[in-house]
């Protein structure tokens, strides 16, 4: 464990708040809707903690910083929040942003419970300071690859933008599918217009196209182009990164938004706690909550439990990750060391492959579970 450059936060007995720093993408180019759901979950849990007496009588306070999907902005926010005396960090949706935040949190000796980012290598070296709720990308995307094979797809094209997250996803798919008879054809979206993707799919005899690209663009334009090409009437479009999870997807694409399988981290049926939280989140968001909102809620539930047990001392919080046992909205949360993962990992949250039902676009169909 790195030695913090400044002394850990001292215990306060004057009734002042215990503060958690929250990293959330709330403006473009961040995925704003994901950020709003994440924040809704974080805020709901903080409200419930405070309604239940806070942290040993002290109110829990969320100090929110917008990362806007910018790693440098996130690192600066971590630095600021550390100086403000937060007991821990929570949140972040984008993997490359969470990676920057995790690296700086590790350097500063600031506990960080990452809510949603899935990149396996969240830090370059193993760290004691960072834990994660979301499943690692290699775990979820292998389940997605199993779904592709079970659906009969062996020639799979990926429309990919540059970036660590997309490159990692393509590599996971290729490494998993190749020994099982699958072929991954990579289409470089720096060189192809959405309409040109259609010709590539036909020429390569692909039966599935996976969107490893940003939302809303170019993902929306690619979907529209493929759906309108009669040569590709039978092709399956998939989005393992989860673009169709949010209402904006259905709003932008209408009927074209359906039958596009993606990864979602929810159980087939929610526990009584999960069902209660779902109702409260639906009221707060004025729409059905995504799995990202549940991740936000569970993050604060874990941190509140740790802070009640061990106080606001940063080193004691980080040392407590292996002893966590908290009932979350999607199962009991415990952290362990997982091969190939550099942070304390919940292994594993439930994983589903789902899509929007063509007959009822607001309804999700479970296609595969792992």
PDB file of N, CA and C in Angstrom, residues 144 147-148 151 153 209-211 227 236-244 257-264 352-356 365 367-368:
ATOM      1  N   UNK A 144     -20.728 -12.540 -23.249  1.00  0.00           N
ATOM      2  CA  UNK A 144     -21.344 -12.065 -24.491  1.00  0.00           C
ATOM      3  C   UNK A 144     -20.888 -12.924 -25.672  1.00  0.00           C
ATOM      4  N   UNK A 147     -22.784 -16.035 -25.810  1.00  0.00           N
ATOM      5  CA  UNK A 147     -24.099 -15.767 -26.396  1.00  0.00           C
ATOM      6  C   UNK A 147     -24.031 -15.766 -27.920  1.00  0.00           C
ATOM      7  N   UNK A 148     -23.025 -15.115 -28.484  1.00  0.00           N
ATOM      8  CA  UNK A 148     -22.880 -15.077 -29.940  1.00  0.00           C
ATOM      9  C   UNK A 148     -22.758 -16.481 -30.515  1.00  0.00           C
ATOM     10  N   UNK A 151     -25.941 -18.416 -30.422  1.00  0.00           N
ATOM     11  CA  UNK A 151     -26.907 -17.910 -31.411  1.00  0.00           C
ATOM     12  C   UNK A 151     -26.482 -18.240 -32.835  1.00  0.00           C
ATOM     13  N   UNK A 153     -23.459 -17.490 -34.420  1.00  0.00           N
ATOM     14  CA  UNK A 153     -22.628 -16.504 -35.119  1.00  0.00           C
ATOM     15  C   UNK A 153     -21.153 -16.882 -35.011  1.00  0.00           C
ATOM     16  N   UNK A 209     -22.744  -7.825 -36.367  1.00  0.00           N
ATOM     17  CA  UNK A 209     -21.961  -6.592 -36.277  1.00  0.00           C
ATOM     18  C   UNK A 209     -22.032  -6.089 -34.850  1.00  0.00           C
ATOM     19  N   UNK A 210     -20.884  -5.895 -34.223  1.00  0.00           N
ATOM     20  CA  UNK A 210     -20.846  -5.356 -32.863  1.00  0.00           C
ATOM     21  C   UNK A 210     -20.376  -3.913 -32.894  1.00  0.00           C
ATOM     22  N   UNK A 211     -21.065  -3.074 -32.132  1.00  0.00           N
ATOM     23  CA  UNK A 211     -20.769  -1.642 -32.073  1.00  0.00           C
ATOM     24  C   UNK A 211     -19.775  -1.374 -30.950  1.00  0.00           C
ATOM     25  N   UNK A 227     -29.679  -1.007 -40.873  1.00  0.00           N
ATOM     26  CA  UNK A 227     -31.099  -1.367 -40.888  1.00  0.00           C
ATOM     27  C   UNK A 227     -31.750  -1.050 -42.230  1.00  0.00           C
ATOM     28  N   UNK A 236     -27.323  -9.609 -37.377  1.00  0.00           N
ATOM     29  CA  UNK A 236     -27.581  -9.194 -36.001  1.00  0.00           C
ATOM     30  C   UNK A 236     -26.645  -8.039 -35.643  1.00  0.00           C
ATOM     31  N   UNK A 237     -27.201  -6.978 -35.082  1.00  0.00           N
ATOM     32  CA  UNK A 237     -26.396  -5.890 -34.535  1.00  0.00           C
ATOM     33  C   UNK A 237     -26.333  -6.087 -33.025  1.00  0.00           C
ATOM     34  N   UNK A 238     -25.141  -5.966 -32.456  1.00  0.00           N
ATOM     35  CA  UNK A 238     -24.973  -6.097 -31.015  1.00  0.00           C
ATOM     36  C   UNK A 238     -24.190  -4.929 -30.450  1.00  0.00           C
ATOM     37  N   UNK A 239     -24.348  -4.721 -29.148  1.00  0.00           N
ATOM     38  CA  UNK A 239     -23.678  -3.599 -28.485  1.00  0.00           C
ATOM     39  C   UNK A 239     -23.279  -4.026 -27.076  1.00  0.00           C
ATOM     40  N   UNK A 240     -22.186  -4.806 -26.963  1.00  0.00           N
ATOM     41  CA  UNK A 240     -21.823  -5.311 -25.632  1.00  0.00           C
ATOM     42  C   UNK A 240     -21.572  -4.215 -24.600  1.00  0.00           C
ATOM     43  N   UNK A 241     -21.174  -3.025 -25.032  1.00  0.00           N
ATOM     44  CA  UNK A 241     -20.884  -1.947 -24.079  1.00  0.00           C
ATOM     45  C   UNK A 241     -22.139  -1.342 -23.452  1.00  0.00           C
ATOM     46  N   UNK A 242     -23.328  -1.676 -23.972  1.00  0.00           N
ATOM     47  CA  UNK A 242     -24.554  -1.283 -23.279  1.00  0.00           C
ATOM     48  C   UNK A 242     -25.244  -0.035 -23.783  1.00  0.00           C
ATOM     49  N   UNK A 243     -24.941   0.428 -24.981  1.00  0.00           N
ATOM     50  CA  UNK A 243     -25.575   1.643 -25.487  1.00  0.00           C
ATOM     51  C   UNK A 243     -27.110   1.597 -25.458  1.00  0.00           C
ATOM     52  N   UNK A 244     -27.748   0.448 -25.759  1.00  0.00           N
ATOM     53  CA  UNK A 244     -29.221   0.436 -25.779  1.00  0.00           C
ATOM     54  C   UNK A 244     -29.879   0.449 -24.402  1.00  0.00           C
ATOM     55  N   UNK A 257     -34.149   0.706 -32.616  1.00  0.00           N
ATOM     56  CA  UNK A 257     -33.442   0.532 -31.336  1.00  0.00           C
ATOM     57  C   UNK A 257     -33.561  -0.876 -30.783  1.00  0.00           C
ATOM     58  N   UNK A 258     -34.457  -1.690 -31.338  1.00  0.00           N
ATOM     59  CA  UNK A 258     -34.771  -2.989 -30.748  1.00  0.00           C
ATOM     60  C   UNK A 258     -33.889  -4.098 -31.314  1.00  0.00           C
ATOM     61  N   UNK A 259     -33.939  -5.256 -30.645  1.00  0.00           N
ATOM     62  CA  UNK A 259     -33.226  -6.467 -31.080  1.00  0.00           C
ATOM     63  C   UNK A 259     -31.734  -6.222 -31.261  1.00  0.00           C
ATOM     64  N   UNK A 260     -31.136  -5.432 -30.369  1.00  0.00           N
ATOM     65  CA  UNK A 260     -29.691  -5.192 -30.367  1.00  0.00           C
ATOM     66  C   UNK A 260     -29.172  -5.628 -28.997  1.00  0.00           C
ATOM     67  N   UNK A 261     -28.674  -6.848 -28.877  1.00  0.00           N
ATOM     68  CA  UNK A 261     -28.285  -7.384 -27.564  1.00  0.00           C
ATOM     69  C   UNK A 261     -27.114  -6.630 -26.943  1.00  0.00           C
ATOM     70  N   UNK A 262     -27.205  -6.434 -25.625  1.00  0.00           N
ATOM     71  CA  UNK A 262     -26.147  -5.745 -24.877  1.00  0.00           C
ATOM     72  C   UNK A 262     -26.011  -6.365 -23.502  1.00  0.00           C
ATOM     73  N   UNK A 263     -24.928  -6.006 -22.816  1.00  0.00           N
ATOM     74  CA  UNK A 263     -24.660  -6.522 -21.477  1.00  0.00           C
ATOM     75  C   UNK A 263     -25.332  -5.651 -20.420  1.00  0.00           C
ATOM     76  N   UNK A 264     -25.933  -6.318 -19.459  1.00  0.00           N
ATOM     77  CA  UNK A 264     -26.572  -5.631 -18.332  1.00  0.00           C
ATOM     78  C   UNK A 264     -26.237  -6.396 -17.062  1.00  0.00           C
ATOM     79  N   UNK A 352     -26.199 -10.368 -17.575  1.00  0.00           N
ATOM     80  CA  UNK A 352     -27.202 -10.794 -18.542  1.00  0.00           C
ATOM     81  C   UNK A 352     -26.861 -10.224 -19.923  1.00  0.00           C
ATOM     82  N   UNK A 353     -27.290 -10.930 -20.969  1.00  0.00           N
ATOM     83  CA  UNK A 353     -27.366 -10.349 -22.307  1.00  0.00           C
ATOM     84  C   UNK A 353     -28.849 -10.117 -22.580  1.00  0.00           C
ATOM     85  N   UNK A 354     -29.205  -8.873 -22.839  1.00  0.00           N
ATOM     86  CA  UNK A 354     -30.612  -8.513 -23.046  1.00  0.00           C
ATOM     87  C   UNK A 354     -30.741  -7.659 -24.303  1.00  0.00           C
ATOM     88  N   UNK A 355     -31.986  -7.511 -24.777  1.00  0.00           N
ATOM     89  CA  UNK A 355     -32.257  -6.546 -25.841  1.00  0.00           C
ATOM     90  C   UNK A 355     -33.624  -5.921 -25.619  1.00  0.00           C
ATOM     91  N   UNK A 356     -33.890  -4.887 -26.392  1.00  0.00           N
ATOM     92  CA  UNK A 356     -35.209  -4.260 -26.361  1.00  0.00           C
ATOM     93  C   UNK A 356     -36.152  -5.071 -27.254  1.00  0.00           C
ATOM     94  N   UNK A 365     -35.788  -8.055 -23.020  1.00  0.00           N
ATOM     95  CA  UNK A 365     -35.832  -9.520 -23.048  1.00  0.00           C
ATOM     96  C   UNK A 365     -34.477 -10.067 -22.605  1.00  0.00           C
ATOM     97  N   UNK A 367     -31.832 -12.712 -22.967  1.00  0.00           N
ATOM     98  CA  UNK A 367     -31.467 -13.672 -24.005  1.00  0.00           C
ATOM     99  C   UNK A 367     -30.474 -14.715 -23.513  1.00  0.00           C
ATOM    100  N   UNK A 368     -29.663 -14.333 -22.502  1.00  0.00           N
ATOM    101  CA  UNK A 368     -28.565 -15.191 -22.059  1.00  0.00           C
ATOM    102  C   UNK A 368     -28.114 -14.688 -20.691  1.00  0.00           C
TER     103      UNK A 368
END
